Amino acid sequence: KPWSIIDRLDRIEVPVLSFRGSNDSMSRPGEYDRWVRPLPMVTTVDLEGVDHGWRAKGRSMGDVVDHVAAETVRWLDGLA
């Protein structure tokens, strides 16, 4: 059987912050929702209109990065 990260997801023992763009072709919504979103140690931030390279039509890269940074700070504050 080939190696699959899905087989190892239940081993996550530390908090993980995951960003998922709604236009990310590398992360299909059905698979992500089935395998990652339910994991208790994973917090998901959905990035509307963002692709795998963090590009979004009508938004600058700086805007997307600022949003990611703000969400990261909020998540880290919640860990304390």
mmCIF file of N, CA, C and O in Angstrom:
data_model
loop_
_atom_site.group_PDB
_atom_site.id
_atom_site.type_symbol
_atom_site.label_atom_id
_atom_site.label_comp_id
_atom_site.label_asym_id
_atom_site.label_seq_id
_atom_site.Cartn_x
_atom_site.Cartn_y
_atom_site.Cartn_z
ATOM 1 N N LYS A 1 0.853 -1.178 0.000
ATOM 2 C CA LYS A 1 0.000 0.000 0.000
ATOM 3 C C LYS A 1 0.896 1.237 0.000
ATOM 4 O O LYS A 1 1.789 1.362 0.832
ATOM 5 N N PRO A 2 0.627 2.197 -0.893
ATOM 6 C CA PRO A 2 1.446 3.410 -0.913
ATOM 7 C C PRO A 2 1.238 4.265 0.329
ATOM 8 O O PRO A 2 0.181 4.223 0.957
ATOM 9 N N TRP A 3 2.258 5.042 0.662
ATOM 10 C CA TRP A 3 2.215 5.932 1.806
ATOM 11 C C TRP A 3 1.149 7.001 1.588
ATOM 12 O O TRP A 3 0.975 7.515 0.508
ATOM 13 N N SER A 4 0.436 7.333 2.654
ATOM 14 C CA SER A 4 -0.575 8.389 2.583
ATOM 15 C C SER A 4 -0.582 9.160 3.893
ATOM 16 O O SER A 4 -0.584 8.570 4.970
ATOM 17 N N ILE A 5 -0.595 10.475 3.788
ATOM 18 C CA ILE A 5 -0.655 11.293 5.001
ATOM 19 C C ILE A 5 -1.965 11.059 5.742
ATOM 20 O O ILE A 5 -2.026 11.192 6.965
ATOM 21 N N ILE A 6 -2.999 10.701 5.028
ATOM 22 C CA ILE A 6 -4.297 10.452 5.655
ATOM 23 C C ILE A 6 -4.182 9.376 6.723
ATOM 24 O O ILE A 6 -4.813 9.460 7.771
ATOM 25 N N ASP A 7 -3.326 8.398 6.486
ATOM 26 C CA ASP A 7 -3.137 7.317 7.449
ATOM 27 C C ASP A 7 -2.472 7.795 8.736
ATOM 28 O O ASP A 7 -2.486 7.091 9.737
ATOM 29 N N ARG A 8 -1.882 8.981 8.723
ATOM 30 C CA ARG A 8 -1.134 9.478 9.879
ATOM 31 C C ARG A 8 -1.778 10.677 10.569
ATOM 32 O O ARG A 8 -1.274 11.157 11.581
ATOM 33 N N LEU A 9 -2.865 11.179 10.044
ATOM 34 C CA LEU A 9 -3.485 12.370 10.611
ATOM 35 C C LEU A 9 -3.923 12.190 12.056
ATOM 36 O O LEU A 9 -3.858 13.132 12.842
ATOM 37 N N ASP A 10 -4.349 11.002 12.409
ATOM 38 C CA ASP A 10 -4.813 10.775 13.780
ATOM 39 C C ASP A 10 -3.665 10.777 14.797
ATOM 40 O O ASP A 10 -3.883 10.733 15.992
ATOM 41 N N ARG A 11 -2.436 10.884 14.323
ATOM 42 C CA ARG A 11 -1.274 10.928 15.214
ATOM 43 C C ARG A 11 -0.897 12.347 15.639
ATOM 44 O O ARG A 11 0.025 12.529 16.426
ATOM 45 N N ILE A 12 -1.592 13.333 15.118
ATOM 46 C CA ILE A 12 -1.268 14.720 15.460
ATOM 47 C C ILE A 12 -1.564 14.944 16.935
ATOM 48 O O ILE A 12 -2.678 14.753 17.389
ATOM 49 N N GLU A 13 -0.535 15.358 17.674
ATOM 50 C CA GLU A 13 -0.665 15.536 19.117
ATOM 51 C C GLU A 13 -0.432 16.969 19.571
ATOM 52 O O GLU A 13 -0.464 17.250 20.762
ATOM 53 N N VAL A 14 -0.164 17.862 18.637
ATOM 54 C CA VAL A 14 0.087 19.266 18.973
ATOM 55 C C VAL A 14 -0.888 20.134 18.178
ATOM 56 O O VAL A 14 -1.375 19.730 17.122
ATOM 57 N N PRO A 15 -1.163 21.326 18.673
ATOM 58 C CA PRO A 15 -2.062 22.215 17.938
ATOM 59 C C PRO A 15 -1.490 22.584 16.564
ATOM 60 O O PRO A 15 -0.291 22.850 16.424
ATOM 61 N N VAL A 16 -2.354 22.585 15.572
ATOM 62 C CA VAL A 16 -1.976 22.907 14.194
ATOM 63 C C VAL A 16 -2.951 23.952 13.665
ATOM 64 O O VAL A 16 -4.157 23.812 13.834
ATOM 65 N N LEU A 17 -2.411 24.976 13.029
ATOM 66 C CA LEU A 17 -3.233 25.972 12.363
ATOM 67 C C LEU A 17 -3.121 25.731 10.869
ATOM 68 O O LEU A 17 -2.029 25.737 10.310
ATOM 69 N N SER A 18 -4.245 25.508 10.236
ATOM 70 C CA SER A 18 -4.278 25.203 8.811
ATOM 71 C C SER A 18 -5.068 26.277 8.072
ATOM 72 O O SER A 18 -6.176 26.624 8.470
ATOM 73 N N PHE A 19 -4.482 26.793 7.000
ATOM 74 C CA PHE A 19 -5.172 27.753 6.141
ATOM 75 C C PHE A 19 -5.578 27.033 4.870
ATOM 76 O O PHE A 19 -4.764 26.369 4.246
ATOM 77 N N ARG A 20 -6.851 27.174 4.505
ATOM 78 C CA ARG A 20 -7.349 26.515 3.305
ATOM 79 C C ARG A 20 -8.066 27.525 2.432
ATOM 80 O O ARG A 20 -9.075 28.099 2.815
ATOM 81 N N GLY A 21 -7.518 27.740 1.247
ATOM 82 C CA GLY A 21 -8.151 28.638 0.295
ATOM 83 C C GLY A 21 -9.300 27.948 -0.412
ATOM 84 O O GLY A 21 -9.198 26.780 -0.794
ATOM 85 N N SER A 22 -10.391 28.668 -0.597
ATOM 86 C CA SER A 22 -11.560 28.065 -1.245
ATOM 87 C C SER A 22 -11.295 27.730 -2.715
ATOM 88 O O SER A 22 -11.991 26.901 -3.290
ATOM 89 N N ASN A 23 -10.284 28.340 -3.312
ATOM 90 C CA ASN A 23 -9.916 28.042 -4.700
ATOM 91 C C ASN A 23 -8.620 27.246 -4.789
ATOM 92 O O ASN A 23 -7.955 27.263 -5.819
ATOM 93 N N ASP A 24 -8.258 26.551 -3.723
ATOM 94 C CA ASP A 24 -7.018 25.778 -3.684
ATOM 95 C C ASP A 24 -7.229 24.445 -4.388
ATOM 96 O O ASP A 24 -7.926 23.570 -3.877
ATOM 97 N N SER A 25 -6.611 24.302 -5.552
ATOM 98 C CA SER A 25 -6.774 23.068 -6.335
ATOM 99 C C SER A 25 -6.037 21.882 -5.709
ATOM 100 O O SER A 25 -6.288 20.733 -6.077
ATOM 101 N N MET A 26 -5.166 22.134 -4.737
ATOM 102 C CA MET A 26 -4.430 21.053 -4.089
ATOM 103 C C MET A 26 -5.189 20.493 -2.881
ATOM 104 O O MET A 26 -4.771 19.505 -2.289
ATOM 105 N N SER A 27 -6.254 21.141 -2.512
ATOM 106 C CA SER A 27 -7.014 20.729 -1.332
ATOM 107 C C SER A 27 -8.498 20.696 -1.682
ATOM 108 O O SER A 27 -9.193 21.698 -1.597
ATOM 109 N N ARG A 28 -8.953 19.534 -2.074
ATOM 110 C CA ARG A 28 -10.360 19.403 -2.450
ATOM 111 C C ARG A 28 -11.240 19.488 -1.211
ATOM 112 O O ARG A 28 -10.962 18.845 -0.202
ATOM 113 N N PRO A 29 -12.311 20.284 -1.279
ATOM 114 C CA PRO A 29 -13.151 20.507 -0.096
ATOM 115 C C PRO A 29 -13.674 19.224 0.545
ATOM 116 O O PRO A 29 -13.628 19.078 1.763
ATOM 117 N N GLY A 30 -14.153 18.294 -0.229
ATOM 118 C CA GLY A 30 -14.700 17.063 0.341
ATOM 119 C C GLY A 30 -13.679 16.270 1.124
ATOM 120 O O GLY A 30 -13.949 15.782 2.221
ATOM 121 N N GLU A 31 -12.486 16.151 0.591
ATOM 122 C CA GLU A 31 -11.429 15.411 1.278
ATOM 123 C C GLU A 31 -10.960 16.155 2.526
ATOM 124 O O GLU A 31 -10.762 15.558 3.574
ATOM 125 N N TYR A 32 -10.769 17.459 2.394
ATOM 126 C CA TYR A 32 -10.336 18.247 3.548
ATOM 127 C C TYR A 32 -11.381 18.154 4.659
ATOM 128 O O TYR A 32 -11.044 17.924 5.822
ATOM 129 N N ASP A 33 -12.633 18.341 4.309
ATOM 130 C CA ASP A 33 -13.710 18.300 5.303
ATOM 131 C C ASP A 33 -13.842 16.922 5.945
ATOM 132 O O ASP A 33 -14.188 16.816 7.120
ATOM 133 N N ARG A 34 -13.541 15.907 5.207
ATOM 134 C CA ARG A 34 -13.642 14.540 5.746
ATOM 135 C C ARG A 34 -12.454 14.183 6.636
ATOM 136 O O ARG A 34 -12.627 13.576 7.688
ATOM 137 N N TRP A 35 -11.243 14.545 6.207
ATOM 138 C CA TRP A 35 -10.053 14.047 6.876
ATOM 139 C C TRP A 35 -9.373 15.023 7.825
ATOM 140 O O TRP A 35 -8.756 14.609 8.803
ATOM 141 N N VAL A 36 -9.450 16.308 7.557
ATOM 142 C CA VAL A 36 -8.685 17.270 8.352
ATOM 143 C C VAL A 36 -9.566 18.087 9.297
ATOM 144 O O VAL A 36 -9.278 18.202 10.483
ATOM 145 N N ARG A 37 -10.631 18.658 8.772
ATOM 146 C CA ARG A 37 -11.455 19.561 9.574
ATOM 147 C C ARG A 37 -11.921 18.935 10.892
ATOM 148 O O ARG A 37 -11.947 19.627 11.911
ATOM 149 N N PRO A 38 -12.260 17.651 10.962
ATOM 150 C CA PRO A 38 -12.729 17.077 12.233
ATOM 151 C C PRO A 38 -11.640 16.820 13.281
ATOM 152 O O PRO A 38 -11.953 16.515 14.425
ATOM 153 N N LEU A 39 -10.378 16.925 12.898
ATOM 154 C CA LEU A 39 -9.308 16.605 13.849
ATOM 155 C C LEU A 39 -9.301 17.596 15.002
ATOM 156 O O LEU A 39 -9.286 18.815 14.791
ATOM 157 N N PRO A 40 -9.295 17.108 16.242
ATOM 158 C CA PRO A 40 -9.403 18.004 17.395
ATOM 159 C C PRO A 40 -8.221 18.951 17.569
ATOM 160 O O PRO A 40 -8.372 20.022 18.148
ATOM 161 N N MET A 41 -7.058 18.603 17.077
ATOM 162 C CA MET A 41 -5.876 19.440 17.261
ATOM 163 C C MET A 41 -5.683 20.442 16.116
ATOM 164 O O MET A 41 -4.764 21.248 16.148
ATOM 165 N N VAL A 42 -6.555 20.381 15.102
ATOM 166 C CA VAL A 42 -6.400 21.246 13.936
ATOM 167 C C VAL A 42 -7.457 22.344 13.944
ATOM 168 O O VAL A 42 -8.649 22.071 14.072
ATOM 169 N N THR A 43 -7.002 23.573 13.819
ATOM 170 C CA THR A 43 -7.880 24.721 13.635
ATOM 171 C C THR A 43 -7.742 25.151 12.182
ATOM 172 O O THR A 43 -6.635 25.375 11.698
ATOM 173 N N THR A 44 -8.863 25.252 11.494
ATOM 174 C CA THR A 44 -8.851 25.626 10.089
ATOM 175 C C THR A 44 -9.354 27.053 9.911
ATOM 176 O O THR A 44 -10.378 27.429 10.472
ATOM 177 N N VAL A 45 -8.613 27.813 9.131
ATOM 178 C CA VAL A 45 -9.052 29.140 8.716
ATOM 179 C C VAL A 45 -9.324 29.057 7.221
ATOM 180 O O VAL A 45 -8.430 28.721 6.434
ATOM 181 N N ASP A 46 -10.554 29.318 6.838
ATOM 182 C CA ASP A 46 -10.922 29.309 5.429
ATOM 183 C C ASP A 46 -10.619 30.672 4.815
ATOM 184 O O ASP A 46 -10.985 31.707 5.373
ATOM 185 N N LEU A 47 -9.938 30.648 3.689
ATOM 186 C CA LEU A 47 -9.586 31.867 2.975
ATOM 187 C C LEU A 47 -10.425 31.932 1.704
ATOM 188 O O LEU A 47 -10.123 31.257 0.714
ATOM 189 N N GLU A 48 -11.471 32.717 1.743
ATOM 190 C CA GLU A 48 -12.412 32.805 0.627
ATOM 191 C C GLU A 48 -11.740 33.386 -0.614
ATOM 192 O O GLU A 48 -11.096 34.433 -0.560
ATOM 193 N N GLY A 49 -11.858 32.645 -1.727
ATOM 194 C CA GLY A 49 -11.341 33.106 -3.009
ATOM 195 C C GLY A 49 -9.848 32.962 -3.195
ATOM 196 O O GLY A 49 -9.305 33.389 -4.207
ATOM 197 N N VAL A 50 -9.161 32.349 -2.243
ATOM 198 C CA VAL A 50 -7.698 32.247 -2.283
ATOM 199 C C VAL A 50 -7.286 30.888 -2.857
ATOM 200 O O VAL A 50 -7.884 29.866 -2.540
ATOM 201 N N ASP A 51 -6.239 30.899 -3.709
ATOM 202 C CA ASP A 51 -5.755 29.651 -4.296
ATOM 203 C C ASP A 51 -4.553 29.118 -3.514
ATOM 204 O O ASP A 51 -4.193 29.659 -2.468
ATOM 205 N N HIS A 52 -3.931 28.064 -4.028
ATOM 206 C CA HIS A 52 -2.834 27.406 -3.321
ATOM 207 C C HIS A 52 -1.617 28.322 -3.147
ATOM 208 O O HIS A 52 -0.849 28.173 -2.201
ATOM 209 N N GLY A 53 -1.455 29.280 -4.048
ATOM 210 C CA GLY A 53 -0.337 30.222 -3.957
ATOM 211 C C GLY A 53 -0.699 31.487 -3.193
ATOM 212 O O GLY A 53 0.025 32.473 -3.248
ATOM 213 N N TRP A 54 -1.827 31.453 -2.505
ATOM 214 C CA TRP A 54 -2.348 32.573 -1.709
ATOM 215 C C TRP A 54 -2.685 33.777 -2.579
ATOM 216 O O TRP A 54 -2.653 34.900 -2.140
ATOM 217 N N ARG A 55 -3.037 33.526 -3.828
ATOM 218 C CA ARG A 55 -3.502 34.581 -4.724
ATOM 219 C C ARG A 55 -5.023 34.590 -4.704
ATOM 220 O O ARG A 55 -5.649 33.539 -4.607
ATOM 221 N N ALA A 56 -5.586 35.794 -4.815
ATOM 222 C CA ALA A 56 -7.038 35.934 -4.835
ATOM 223 C C ALA A 56 -7.410 37.064 -5.782
ATOM 224 O O ALA A 56 -6.818 38.149 -5.714
ATOM 225 N N LYS A 57 -8.345 36.784 -6.641
ATOM 226 C CA LYS A 57 -8.796 37.799 -7.590
ATOM 227 C C LYS A 57 -9.371 38.990 -6.828
ATOM 228 O O LYS A 57 -10.211 38.825 -5.943
ATOM 229 N N GLY A 58 -8.876 40.183 -7.150
ATOM 230 C CA GLY A 58 -9.377 41.390 -6.519
ATOM 231 C C GLY A 58 -8.759 41.718 -5.168
ATOM 232 O O GLY A 58 -9.153 42.682 -4.524
ATOM 233 N N ARG A 59 -7.806 40.892 -4.726
ATOM 234 C CA ARG A 59 -7.111 41.151 -3.451
ATOM 235 C C ARG A 59 -5.612 41.104 -3.696
ATOM 236 O O ARG A 59 -5.123 40.267 -4.445
ATOM 237 N N SER A 60 -4.903 41.989 -3.041
ATOM 238 C CA SER A 60 -3.445 41.966 -3.170
ATOM 239 C C SER A 60 -2.870 40.843 -2.308
ATOM 240 O O SER A 60 -3.514 40.385 -1.355
ATOM 241 N N MET A 61 -1.667 40.426 -2.644
ATOM 242 C CA MET A 61 -0.982 39.417 -1.839
ATOM 243 C C MET A 61 -0.799 39.951 -0.419
ATOM 244 O O MET A 61 -0.948 39.227 0.558
ATOM 245 N N GLY A 62 -0.498 41.237 -0.298
ATOM 246 C CA GLY A 62 -0.331 41.846 1.023
ATOM 247 C C GLY A 62 -1.594 41.739 1.858
ATOM 248 O O GLY A 62 -1.521 41.488 3.066
ATOM 249 N N ASP A 63 -2.747 41.912 1.241
ATOM 250 C CA ASP A 63 -4.020 41.795 1.958
ATOM 251 C C ASP A 63 -4.221 40.367 2.477
ATOM 252 O O ASP A 63 -4.619 40.159 3.621
ATOM 253 N N VAL A 64 -3.921 39.405 1.635
ATOM 254 C CA VAL A 64 -4.071 38.003 2.040
ATOM 255 C C VAL A 64 -3.089 37.681 3.170
ATOM 256 O O VAL A 64 -3.466 37.075 4.178
ATOM 257 N N VAL A 65 -1.848 38.114 3.031
ATOM 258 C CA VAL A 65 -0.831 37.847 4.055
ATOM 259 C C VAL A 65 -1.199 38.542 5.367
ATOM 260 O O VAL A 65 -1.043 37.962 6.451
ATOM 261 N N ASP A 66 -1.698 39.768 5.292
ATOM 262 C CA ASP A 66 -2.135 40.467 6.512
ATOM 263 C C ASP A 66 -3.247 39.700 7.213
ATOM 264 O O ASP A 66 -3.258 39.589 8.445
ATOM 265 N N HIS A 67 -4.185 39.164 6.433
ATOM 266 C CA HIS A 67 -5.283 38.380 7.009
ATOM 267 C C HIS A 67 -4.742 37.117 7.685
ATOM 268 O O HIS A 67 -5.135 36.785 8.809
ATOM 269 N N VAL A 68 -3.832 36.428 7.004
ATOM 270 C CA VAL A 68 -3.225 35.217 7.560
ATOM 271 C C VAL A 68 -2.465 35.556 8.845
ATOM 272 O O VAL A 68 -2.571 34.838 9.849
ATOM 273 N N ALA A 69 -1.725 36.654 8.835
ATOM 274 C CA ALA A 69 -0.964 37.053 10.026
ATOM 275 C C ALA A 69 -1.900 37.354 11.193
ATOM 276 O O ALA A 69 -1.647 36.916 12.326
ATOM 277 N N ALA A 70 -2.976 38.081 10.932
ATOM 278 C CA ALA A 70 -3.932 38.413 11.995
ATOM 279 C C ALA A 70 -4.586 37.153 12.559
ATOM 280 O O ALA A 70 -4.751 37.021 13.780
ATOM 281 N N GLU A 71 -4.943 36.220 11.701
ATOM 282 C CA GLU A 71 -5.547 34.965 12.160
ATOM 283 C C GLU A 71 -4.543 34.141 12.957
ATOM 284 O O GLU A 71 -4.904 33.472 13.926
ATOM 285 N N THR A 72 -3.280 34.186 12.553
ATOM 286 C CA THR A 72 -2.239 33.456 13.275
ATOM 287 C C THR A 72 -2.056 34.023 14.674
ATOM 288 O O THR A 72 -1.978 33.270 15.659
ATOM 289 N N VAL A 73 -2.012 35.335 14.794
ATOM 290 C CA VAL A 73 -1.879 35.971 16.105
ATOM 291 C C VAL A 73 -3.084 35.623 16.978
ATOM 292 O O VAL A 73 -2.930 35.273 18.151
ATOM 293 N N ARG A 74 -4.283 35.687 16.409
ATOM 294 C CA ARG A 74 -5.503 35.346 17.163
ATOM 295 C C ARG A 74 -5.430 33.886 17.659
ATOM 296 O O ARG A 74 -5.746 33.594 18.801
ATOM 297 N N TRP A 75 -4.979 32.988 16.793
ATOM 298 C CA TRP A 75 -4.872 31.565 17.152
ATOM 299 C C TRP A 75 -3.827 31.363 18.259
ATOM 300 O O TRP A 75 -4.074 30.660 19.236
ATOM 301 N N LEU A 76 -2.677 32.012 18.105
ATOM 302 C CA LEU A 76 -1.625 31.890 19.111
ATOM 303 C C LEU A 76 -2.089 32.452 20.460
ATOM 304 O O LEU A 76 -1.800 31.865 21.509
ATOM 305 N N ASP A 77 -2.800 33.569 20.454
ATOM 306 C CA ASP A 77 -3.333 34.131 21.692
ATOM 307 C C ASP A 77 -4.276 33.139 22.374
ATOM 308 O O ASP A 77 -4.314 33.062 23.597
ATOM 309 N N GLY A 78 -5.017 32.392 21.580
ATOM 310 C CA GLY A 78 -5.936 31.403 22.126
ATOM 311 C C GLY A 78 -5.250 30.203 22.755
ATOM 312 O O GLY A 78 -5.843 29.473 23.540
ATOM 313 N N LEU A 79 -4.002 29.977 22.387
ATOM 314 C CA LEU A 79 -3.257 28.843 22.946
ATOM 315 C C LEU A 79 -2.727 29.144 24.337
ATOM 316 O O LEU A 79 -2.456 28.240 25.114
ATOM 317 N N ALA A 80 -2.583 30.423 24.619
ATOM 318 C CA ALA A 80 -1.984 30.830 25.903
ATOM 319 C C ALA A 80 -2.920 30.582 27.066
ATOM 320 O O ALA A 80 -4.083 30.512 26.997
#
